[in-house]
Amino acid sequence: MRRVRFRDSAGNVRGGRWATRDGEDVVTAAAGPYGRIAFGDETFDPEEVDILAPCEPTKIVCVGRNYADHADERDEEVPDRPLLFIKTPNTVATHGSTVTLPAGKERVEYEAELGVVIGEQCRNVDAVNAEDVIAGYTCFNDLSNRDDQDIEQNWVRGKAFDNAAPIGPVIATPEHLADDATIEARVNGETRQSSTIDRMIFSIPELIEEITTYMTLEPGDVIATGTPEGVGPLSDGDEVEIEIDDVGTLRHSVRFPDA
């Protein structure tokens, strides 16, 4: 199942499932409160409703250099344990939105990533039990302001600016994700990144074990699992797509306020 949150024409926040019927995308609204596994006959065209972030994270835990080829292209060493940093709730941006990037910056880059959505409060989770706390998977773009990232140690300006984390449009339940699923980034229709998630240095269970050793994860929190090679700068008006096999395709555009 691919779960979705959306706002209907009356302004109501709804939950539902996203499916494809006869080649057309359809959102079927939940028949009860969001989270209830019951669906009615009410359907919507996803292009005609406001698609919201599929979850409301208290934090996004990001993993740096989790693909060796990305570390190489950044001329950085492969870490011997997961390199972690945080994106805060202000960074969340939605499918279909236009993301306003920081003013006065010369290099803001896309990074296609698999997002792991946590389903329950958890701490000190062993890797062997990690799948028990996963609600599902989503597409994630770790927008990165290299101008500031490359000169500061904590990456707050580089990674935690407003709308720096486009996410969605759905949460695909775990059975959808193959071990070797393809992840791609496209800019204006041109493929810029293409890899498979089995090339991660640290696996999803290893990441969950490491992260929950240090902090409690809450339902709706997201782990952004790192990006493969092929990152690059964005220009005003660019259209970005992040696609993961059998999970979905996240689409958004970008603008520079001083362009």
PDB file of C-alpha atoms in Angstrom:
ATOM      1  CA  MET A   1       0.000   0.000   0.000  1.00  0.00           C
ATOM      2  CA  ARG A   2       1.091   3.558  -0.721  1.00  0.00           C
ATOM      3  CA  ARG A   3      -0.271   5.930   1.896  1.00  0.00           C
ATOM      4  CA  VAL A   4      -0.799   9.606   1.166  1.00  0.00           C
ATOM      5  CA  ARG A   5      -1.887  12.739   3.020  1.00  0.00           C
ATOM      6  CA  PHE A   6      -3.715  15.456   1.119  1.00  0.00           C
ATOM      7  CA  ARG A   7      -5.915  18.516   1.509  1.00  0.00           C
ATOM      8  CA  ASP A   8      -9.224  18.408  -0.351  1.00  0.00           C
ATOM      9  CA  SER A   9     -11.030  21.338  -1.985  1.00  0.00           C
ATOM     10  CA  ALA A  10     -12.844  22.097   1.281  1.00  0.00           C
ATOM     11  CA  GLY A  11      -9.539  22.462   3.104  1.00  0.00           C
ATOM     12  CA  ASN A  12      -9.821  19.186   5.019  1.00  0.00           C
ATOM     13  CA  VAL A  13      -6.650  17.185   5.658  1.00  0.00           C
ATOM     14  CA  ARG A  14      -7.354  13.621   4.569  1.00  0.00           C
ATOM     15  CA  GLY A  15      -5.550  10.332   4.444  1.00  0.00           C
ATOM     16  CA  GLY A  16      -5.756   7.809   1.670  1.00  0.00           C
ATOM     17  CA  ARG A  17      -3.960   5.439  -0.621  1.00  0.00           C
ATOM     18  CA  TRP A  18      -2.333   6.207  -3.956  1.00  0.00           C
ATOM     19  CA  ALA A  19      -2.722   3.640  -6.710  1.00  0.00           C
ATOM     20  CA  THR A  20      -2.641   3.390 -10.496  1.00  0.00           C
ATOM     21  CA  ARG A  21      -5.766   2.266 -12.330  1.00  0.00           C
ATOM     22  CA  ASP A  22      -5.804   1.814 -16.087  1.00  0.00           C
ATOM     23  CA  GLY A  23      -2.642   3.867 -16.317  1.00  0.00           C
ATOM     24  CA  GLU A  24      -4.018   6.771 -14.280  1.00  0.00           C
ATOM     25  CA  ASP A  25      -2.989   7.772 -10.757  1.00  0.00           C
ATOM     26  CA  VAL A  26      -5.893   7.750  -8.293  1.00  0.00           C
ATOM     27  CA  VAL A  27      -6.086   8.711  -4.615  1.00  0.00           C
ATOM     28  CA  THR A  28      -8.775   6.844  -2.658  1.00  0.00           C
ATOM     29  CA  ALA A  29      -9.728   8.576   0.579  1.00  0.00           C
ATOM     30  CA  ALA A  30      -9.726   6.705   3.863  1.00  0.00           C
ATOM     31  CA  ALA A  31     -13.211   6.033   5.213  1.00  0.00           C
ATOM     32  CA  GLY A  32     -12.111   6.865   8.745  1.00  0.00           C
ATOM     33  CA  PRO A  33      -9.405   8.828  10.565  1.00  0.00           C
ATOM     34  CA  TYR A  34      -5.976   8.873   8.967  1.00  0.00           C
ATOM     35  CA  GLY A  35      -4.173   5.666   9.795  1.00  0.00           C
ATOM     36  CA  ARG A  36      -7.271   3.484   9.782  1.00  0.00           C
ATOM     37  CA  ILE A  37      -7.086   0.641   7.250  1.00  0.00           C
ATOM     38  CA  ALA A  38     -10.476   1.277   5.661  1.00  0.00           C
ATOM     39  CA  PHE A  39     -11.238   2.965   2.364  1.00  0.00           C
ATOM     40  CA  GLY A  40     -14.451   4.150   0.784  1.00  0.00           C
ATOM     41  CA  ASP A  41     -15.448   4.944  -2.789  1.00  0.00           C
ATOM     42  CA  GLU A  42     -14.390   8.595  -2.757  1.00  0.00           C
ATOM     43  CA  THR A  43     -11.532   9.133  -5.204  1.00  0.00           C
ATOM     44  CA  PHE A  44      -9.459  12.115  -6.285  1.00  0.00           C
ATOM     45  CA  ASP A  45      -7.073  12.998  -9.074  1.00  0.00           C
ATOM     46  CA  PRO A  46      -3.760  13.682  -7.250  1.00  0.00           C
ATOM     47  CA  GLU A  47      -3.169  16.601  -9.636  1.00  0.00           C
ATOM     48  CA  GLU A  48      -6.318  18.303  -8.332  1.00  0.00           C
ATOM     49  CA  VAL A  49      -5.664  18.138  -4.585  1.00  0.00           C
ATOM     50  CA  ASP A  50      -2.842  19.472  -2.450  1.00  0.00           C
ATOM     51  CA  ILE A  51      -0.494  16.588  -1.697  1.00  0.00           C
ATOM     52  CA  LEU A  52       0.974  17.054   1.775  1.00  0.00           C
ATOM     53  CA  ALA A  53       4.120  15.577   3.263  1.00  0.00           C
ATOM     54  CA  PRO A  54       3.291  11.903   3.898  1.00  0.00           C
ATOM     55  CA  CYS A  55       4.401  12.186   7.535  1.00  0.00           C
ATOM     56  CA  GLU A  56       5.095  14.922  10.082  1.00  0.00           C
ATOM     57  CA  PRO A  57       8.594  14.266  11.425  1.00  0.00           C
ATOM     58  CA  THR A  58       9.868  15.706  14.675  1.00  0.00           C
ATOM     59  CA  LYS A  59      13.306  15.318  13.084  1.00  0.00           C
ATOM     60  CA  ILE A  60      14.966  13.975   9.963  1.00  0.00           C
ATOM     61  CA  VAL A  61      18.173  12.065  10.634  1.00  0.00           C
ATOM     62  CA  CYS A  62      20.374  12.232   7.553  1.00  0.00           C
ATOM     63  CA  VAL A  63      23.312  10.023   6.657  1.00  0.00           C
ATOM     64  CA  GLY A  64      26.312  11.491   4.874  1.00  0.00           C
ATOM     65  CA  ARG A  65      28.649   9.637   2.501  1.00  0.00           C
ATOM     66  CA  ASN A  66      26.675   6.391   2.594  1.00  0.00           C
ATOM     67  CA  TYR A  67      27.572   5.611  -1.030  1.00  0.00           C
ATOM     68  CA  ALA A  68      31.285   5.293  -1.762  1.00  0.00           C
ATOM     69  CA  ASP A  69      30.961   6.853  -5.217  1.00  0.00           C
ATOM     70  CA  HIS A  70      29.419  10.001  -3.722  1.00  0.00           C
ATOM     71  CA  ALA A  71      32.267  10.282  -1.211  1.00  0.00           C
ATOM     72  CA  ASP A  72      34.678   9.988  -4.137  1.00  0.00           C
ATOM     73  CA  GLU A  73      32.998  12.735  -6.165  1.00  0.00           C
ATOM     74  CA  ARG A  74      33.140  15.026  -3.113  1.00  0.00           C
ATOM     75  CA  ASP A  75      36.827  14.073  -2.619  1.00  0.00           C
ATOM     76  CA  GLU A  76      36.054  12.872   0.912  1.00  0.00           C
ATOM     77  CA  GLU A  77      36.895   9.706   2.811  1.00  0.00           C
ATOM     78  CA  VAL A  78      34.405   6.886   3.292  1.00  0.00           C
ATOM     79  CA  PRO A  79      33.404   6.936   6.988  1.00  0.00           C
ATOM     80  CA  ASP A  80      34.022   3.960   9.267  1.00  0.00           C
ATOM     81  CA  ARG A  81      30.688   4.547  11.013  1.00  0.00           C
ATOM     82  CA  PRO A  82      27.550   6.373   9.850  1.00  0.00           C
ATOM     83  CA  LEU A  83      28.041  10.119   9.502  1.00  0.00           C
ATOM     84  CA  LEU A  84      24.857  11.659  10.942  1.00  0.00           C
ATOM     85  CA  PHE A  85      23.304  15.107  10.877  1.00  0.00           C
ATOM     86  CA  ILE A  86      19.818  16.514  11.501  1.00  0.00           C
ATOM     87  CA  LYS A  87      17.269  18.343   9.415  1.00  0.00           C
ATOM     88  CA  THR A  88      14.590  20.077  11.456  1.00  0.00           C
ATOM     89  CA  PRO A  89      10.804  20.220  10.807  1.00  0.00           C
ATOM     90  CA  ASN A  90      11.065  23.602   9.030  1.00  0.00           C
ATOM     91  CA  THR A  91      12.908  21.862   6.185  1.00  0.00           C
ATOM     92  CA  VAL A  92       9.949  19.730   5.068  1.00  0.00           C
ATOM     93  CA  ALA A  93       8.640  20.573   1.581  1.00  0.00           C
ATOM     94  CA  THR A  94       5.867  18.838  -0.315  1.00  0.00           C
ATOM     95  CA  HIS A  95       5.384  17.059  -3.613  1.00  0.00           C
ATOM     96  CA  GLY A  96       4.441  19.529  -6.318  1.00  0.00           C
ATOM     97  CA  SER A  97       5.739  22.566  -4.468  1.00  0.00           C
ATOM     98  CA  THR A  98       8.093  25.287  -5.639  1.00  0.00           C
ATOM     99  CA  VAL A  99      10.998  25.434  -3.207  1.00  0.00           C
ATOM    100  CA  THR A 100      12.492  28.875  -2.641  1.00  0.00           C
ATOM    101  CA  LEU A 101      16.230  28.420  -2.148  1.00  0.00           C
ATOM    102  CA  PRO A 102      18.456  30.658  -0.008  1.00  0.00           C
ATOM    103  CA  ALA A 103      19.226  34.018  -1.566  1.00  0.00           C
ATOM    104  CA  GLY A 104      22.695  34.924  -2.722  1.00  0.00           C
ATOM    105  CA  LYS A 105      23.992  31.360  -3.080  1.00  0.00           C
ATOM    106  CA  GLU A 106      25.898  30.080  -6.085  1.00  0.00           C
ATOM    107  CA  ARG A 107      25.679  26.335  -5.494  1.00  0.00           C
ATOM    108  CA  VAL A 108      22.602  24.583  -4.106  1.00  0.00           C
ATOM    109  CA  GLU A 109      22.508  20.913  -5.105  1.00  0.00           C
ATOM    110  CA  TYR A 110      19.973  18.075  -5.301  1.00  0.00           C
ATOM    111  CA  GLU A 111      20.613  14.729  -3.586  1.00  0.00           C
ATOM    112  CA  ALA A 112      18.262  11.812  -4.308  1.00  0.00           C
ATOM    113  CA  GLU A 113      17.747   9.637  -1.242  1.00  0.00           C
ATOM    114  CA  LEU A 114      15.579   6.843   0.117  1.00  0.00           C
ATOM    115  CA  GLY A 115      13.671   7.967   3.196  1.00  0.00           C
ATOM    116  CA  VAL A 116      12.850   5.448   5.930  1.00  0.00           C
ATOM    117  CA  VAL A 117       9.708   6.440   7.857  1.00  0.00           C
ATOM    118  CA  ILE A 118       9.570   5.285  11.471  1.00  0.00           C
ATOM    119  CA  GLY A 119       6.308   3.746  12.657  1.00  0.00           C
ATOM    120  CA  GLU A 120       6.666   3.674  16.442  1.00  0.00           C
ATOM    121  CA  GLN A 121       8.613   5.289  19.238  1.00  0.00           C
ATOM    122  CA  CYS A 122      11.862   3.388  19.595  1.00  0.00           C
ATOM    123  CA  ARG A 123      15.241   3.462  21.318  1.00  0.00           C
ATOM    124  CA  ASN A 124      18.139   0.965  21.396  1.00  0.00           C
ATOM    125  CA  VAL A 125      16.835  -1.128  18.498  1.00  0.00           C
ATOM    126  CA  ASP A 126      19.063  -4.032  17.463  1.00  0.00           C
ATOM    127  CA  ALA A 127      19.661  -4.350  13.731  1.00  0.00           C
ATOM    128  CA  VAL A 128      17.952  -7.748  13.686  1.00  0.00           C
ATOM    129  CA  ASN A 129      14.739  -6.125  14.936  1.00  0.00           C
ATOM    130  CA  ALA A 130      14.949  -2.938  12.883  1.00  0.00           C
ATOM    131  CA  GLU A 131      12.237  -3.900  10.396  1.00  0.00           C
ATOM    132  CA  ASP A 132       9.714  -3.952  13.251  1.00  0.00           C
ATOM    133  CA  VAL A 133       9.898  -0.160  13.646  1.00  0.00           C
ATOM    134  CA  ILE A 134       9.660   0.782   9.944  1.00  0.00           C
ATOM    135  CA  ALA A 135       6.320   2.151   8.722  1.00  0.00           C
ATOM    136  CA  GLY A 136       7.512   2.361   5.132  1.00  0.00           C
ATOM    137  CA  TYR A 137       9.636   4.202   2.601  1.00  0.00           C
ATOM    138  CA  THR A 138       9.445   7.469   0.710  1.00  0.00           C
ATOM    139  CA  CYS A 139      11.382   9.611  -1.755  1.00  0.00           C
ATOM    140  CA  PHE A 140      13.580  12.352  -0.327  1.00  0.00           C
ATOM    141  CA  ASN A 141      15.666  15.197  -1.734  1.00  0.00           C
ATOM    142  CA  ASP A 142      18.434  16.381   0.595  1.00  0.00           C
ATOM    143  CA  LEU A 143      18.799  19.880  -0.836  1.00  0.00           C
ATOM    144  CA  SER A 144      22.250  21.149   0.088  1.00  0.00           C
ATOM    145  CA  ASN A 145      23.587  24.701   0.177  1.00  0.00           C
ATOM    146  CA  ARG A 146      27.238  23.979  -0.608  1.00  0.00           C
ATOM    147  CA  ASP A 147      28.284  27.634  -0.259  1.00  0.00           C
ATOM    148  CA  ASP A 148      27.807  27.384   3.496  1.00  0.00           C
ATOM    149  CA  GLN A 149      28.132  23.627   4.012  1.00  0.00           C
ATOM    150  CA  ASP A 150      31.717  23.654   2.815  1.00  0.00           C
ATOM    151  CA  ILE A 151      32.807  26.302   5.336  1.00  0.00           C
ATOM    152  CA  GLU A 152      30.934  25.296   8.502  1.00  0.00           C
ATOM    153  CA  GLN A 153      31.200  22.211  10.672  1.00  0.00           C
ATOM    154  CA  ASN A 154      27.624  21.788  11.890  1.00  0.00           C
ATOM    155  CA  TRP A 155      25.937  22.224   8.461  1.00  0.00           C
ATOM    156  CA  VAL A 156      23.004  24.213   9.869  1.00  0.00           C
ATOM    157  CA  ARG A 157      23.094  26.799   7.069  1.00  0.00           C
ATOM    158  CA  GLY A 158      24.029  24.161   4.524  1.00  0.00           C
ATOM    159  CA  LYS A 159      21.349  21.599   5.291  1.00  0.00           C
ATOM    160  CA  ALA A 160      18.610  23.036   7.540  1.00  0.00           C
ATOM    161  CA  PHE A 161      17.341  26.054   5.623  1.00  0.00           C
ATOM    162  CA  ASP A 162      13.573  26.312   5.054  1.00  0.00           C
ATOM    163  CA  ASN A 163      12.193  23.715   2.609  1.00  0.00           C
ATOM    164  CA  ALA A 164      15.531  21.890   2.323  1.00  0.00           C
ATOM    165  CA  ALA A 165      13.832  18.481   2.540  1.00  0.00           C
ATOM    166  CA  PRO A 166      11.261  17.795  -0.182  1.00  0.00           C
ATOM    167  CA  ILE A 167       9.622  14.472   0.675  1.00  0.00           C
ATOM    168  CA  GLY A 168       6.887  12.208  -0.644  1.00  0.00           C
ATOM    169  CA  PRO A 169       4.488  11.906  -2.216  1.00  0.00           C
ATOM    170  CA  VAL A 170       3.662   8.640  -0.436  1.00  0.00           C
ATOM    171  CA  ILE A 171       4.791   6.201   2.206  1.00  0.00           C
ATOM    172  CA  ALA A 172       5.115   2.817   0.538  1.00  0.00           C
ATOM    173  CA  THR A 173       4.731  -0.036   3.000  1.00  0.00           C
ATOM    174  CA  PRO A 174       7.830  -2.229   3.360  1.00  0.00           C
ATOM    175  CA  GLU A 175       6.815  -5.010   0.986  1.00  0.00           C
ATOM    176  CA  HIS A 176       7.121  -2.602  -1.967  1.00  0.00           C
ATOM    177  CA  LEU A 177      10.871  -2.043  -1.606  1.00  0.00           C
ATOM    178  CA  ALA A 178      13.256  -4.470  -3.299  1.00  0.00           C
ATOM    179  CA  ASP A 179      16.752  -4.883  -1.883  1.00  0.00           C
ATOM    180  CA  ASP A 180      18.219  -3.609  -5.166  1.00  0.00           C
ATOM    181  CA  ALA A 181      15.645  -0.921  -5.962  1.00  0.00           C
ATOM    182  CA  THR A 182      16.819   1.755  -8.378  1.00  0.00           C
ATOM    183  CA  ILE A 183      17.005   5.368  -7.194  1.00  0.00           C
ATOM    184  CA  GLU A 184      17.202   8.201  -9.707  1.00  0.00           C
ATOM    185  CA  ALA A 185      17.272  11.990  -9.826  1.00  0.00           C
ATOM    186  CA  ARG A 186      16.188  13.879 -12.925  1.00  0.00           C
ATOM    187  CA  VAL A 187      16.474  17.611 -13.545  1.00  0.00           C
ATOM    188  CA  ASN A 188      14.323  19.010 -16.359  1.00  0.00           C
ATOM    189  CA  GLY A 189      13.841  15.433 -17.565  1.00  0.00           C
ATOM    190  CA  GLU A 190      17.565  14.633 -17.756  1.00  0.00           C
ATOM    191  CA  THR A 191      18.817  11.773 -15.571  1.00  0.00           C
ATOM    192  CA  ARG A 192      21.534  13.050 -13.243  1.00  0.00           C
ATOM    193  CA  GLN A 193      21.726  10.231 -10.672  1.00  0.00           C
ATOM    194  CA  SER A 194      21.013   6.524 -11.114  1.00  0.00           C
ATOM    195  CA  SER A 195      22.035   3.822  -8.671  1.00  0.00           C
ATOM    196  CA  THR A 196      20.628   1.024  -6.533  1.00  0.00           C
ATOM    197  CA  ILE A 197      20.044   1.061  -2.803  1.00  0.00           C
ATOM    198  CA  ASP A 198      22.068  -2.116  -2.254  1.00  0.00           C
ATOM    199  CA  ARG A 199      25.177   0.022  -2.835  1.00  0.00           C
ATOM    200  CA  MET A 200      24.741   1.731   0.529  1.00  0.00           C
ATOM    201  CA  ILE A 201      27.766   1.344   2.798  1.00  0.00           C
ATOM    202  CA  PHE A 202      25.636   1.012   5.935  1.00  0.00           C
ATOM    203  CA  SER A 203      22.368  -0.894   5.596  1.00  0.00           C
ATOM    204  CA  ILE A 204      19.021   0.344   6.859  1.00  0.00           C
ATOM    205  CA  PRO A 205      19.054  -2.012   9.892  1.00  0.00           C
ATOM    206  CA  GLU A 206      22.591  -0.872  10.748  1.00  0.00           C
ATOM    207  CA  LEU A 207      21.519   2.765  10.517  1.00  0.00           C
ATOM    208  CA  ILE A 208      18.514   2.246  12.784  1.00  0.00           C
ATOM    209  CA  GLU A 209      20.665   0.480  15.377  1.00  0.00           C
ATOM    210  CA  GLU A 210      23.287   3.232  15.324  1.00  0.00           C
ATOM    211  CA  ILE A 211      20.819   6.122  15.461  1.00  0.00           C
ATOM    212  CA  THR A 212      18.663   4.659  18.232  1.00  0.00           C
ATOM    213  CA  THR A 213      21.758   4.089  20.350  1.00  0.00           C
ATOM    214  CA  TYR A 214      21.922   7.871  20.691  1.00  0.00           C
ATOM    215  CA  MET A 215      18.358   9.145  20.383  1.00  0.00           C
ATOM    216  CA  THR A 216      14.704   8.196  20.545  1.00  0.00           C
ATOM    217  CA  LEU A 217      12.920   8.074  17.214  1.00  0.00           C
ATOM    218  CA  GLU A 218       9.246   9.036  17.105  1.00  0.00           C
ATOM    219  CA  PRO A 219       6.469   7.901  14.741  1.00  0.00           C
ATOM    220  CA  GLY A 220       6.799   9.891  11.532  1.00  0.00           C
ATOM    221  CA  ASP A 221      10.498  10.596  11.951  1.00  0.00           C
ATOM    222  CA  VAL A 222      12.540  10.010   8.806  1.00  0.00           C
ATOM    223  CA  ILE A 223      15.985   8.566   8.193  1.00  0.00           C
ATOM    224  CA  ALA A 224      17.461   9.885   4.922  1.00  0.00           C
ATOM    225  CA  THR A 225      19.857   7.130   3.930  1.00  0.00           C
ATOM    226  CA  GLY A 226      22.388   8.968   1.768  1.00  0.00           C
ATOM    227  CA  THR A 227      22.832   9.780  -1.899  1.00  0.00           C
ATOM    228  CA  PRO A 228      24.795   8.151  -4.735  1.00  0.00           C
ATOM    229  CA  GLU A 229      27.114   9.927  -7.163  1.00  0.00           C
ATOM    230  CA  GLY A 230      25.833  12.477  -9.631  1.00  0.00           C
ATOM    231  CA  VAL A 231      24.838  15.385  -7.403  1.00  0.00           C
ATOM    232  CA  GLY A 232      24.971  18.793  -8.998  1.00  0.00           C
ATOM    233  CA  PRO A 233      23.834  22.409  -8.835  1.00  0.00           C
ATOM    234  CA  LEU A 234      20.326  23.669  -9.467  1.00  0.00           C
ATOM    235  CA  SER A 235      19.262  26.755 -11.395  1.00  0.00           C
ATOM    236  CA  ASP A 236      16.242  28.995 -11.065  1.00  0.00           C
ATOM    237  CA  GLY A 237      13.135  27.278 -12.455  1.00  0.00           C
ATOM    238  CA  ASP A 238      14.569  23.757 -12.542  1.00  0.00           C
ATOM    239  CA  GLU A 239      12.088  20.871 -12.291  1.00  0.00           C
ATOM    240  CA  VAL A 240      13.365  18.033 -10.086  1.00  0.00           C
ATOM    241  CA  GLU A 241      12.171  14.424  -9.916  1.00  0.00           C
ATOM    242  CA  ILE A 242      13.323  11.787  -7.429  1.00  0.00           C
ATOM    243  CA  GLU A 243      12.139   8.286  -8.335  1.00  0.00           C
ATOM    244  CA  ILE A 244      12.555   5.017  -6.438  1.00  0.00           C
ATOM    245  CA  ASP A 245      11.354   1.716  -7.891  1.00  0.00           C
ATOM    246  CA  ASP A 246       7.894   0.729  -6.596  1.00  0.00           C
ATOM    247  CA  VAL A 247       7.903   3.588  -4.072  1.00  0.00           C
ATOM    248  CA  GLY A 248       7.000   6.576  -6.211  1.00  0.00           C
ATOM    249  CA  THR A 249       8.197   9.779  -7.838  1.00  0.00           C
ATOM    250  CA  LEU A 250       8.675  13.029  -5.936  1.00  0.00           C
ATOM    251  CA  ARG A 251       8.377  16.156  -8.089  1.00  0.00           C
ATOM    252  CA  HIS A 252       9.098  19.766  -7.218  1.00  0.00           C
ATOM    253  CA  SER A 253      10.595  22.884  -8.751  1.00  0.00           C
ATOM    254  CA  VAL A 254      13.061  25.416  -7.364  1.00  0.00           C
ATOM    255  CA  ARG A 255      13.476  29.163  -7.504  1.00  0.00           C
ATOM    256  CA  PHE A 256      16.172  31.556  -6.396  1.00  0.00           C
ATOM    257  CA  PRO A 257      14.648  34.746  -4.947  1.00  0.00           C
ATOM    258  CA  ASP A 258      17.363  36.921  -6.465  1.00  0.00           C
ATOM    259  CA  ALA A 259      17.322  35.359  -9.933  1.00  0.00           C
TER     260      ALA A 259
END
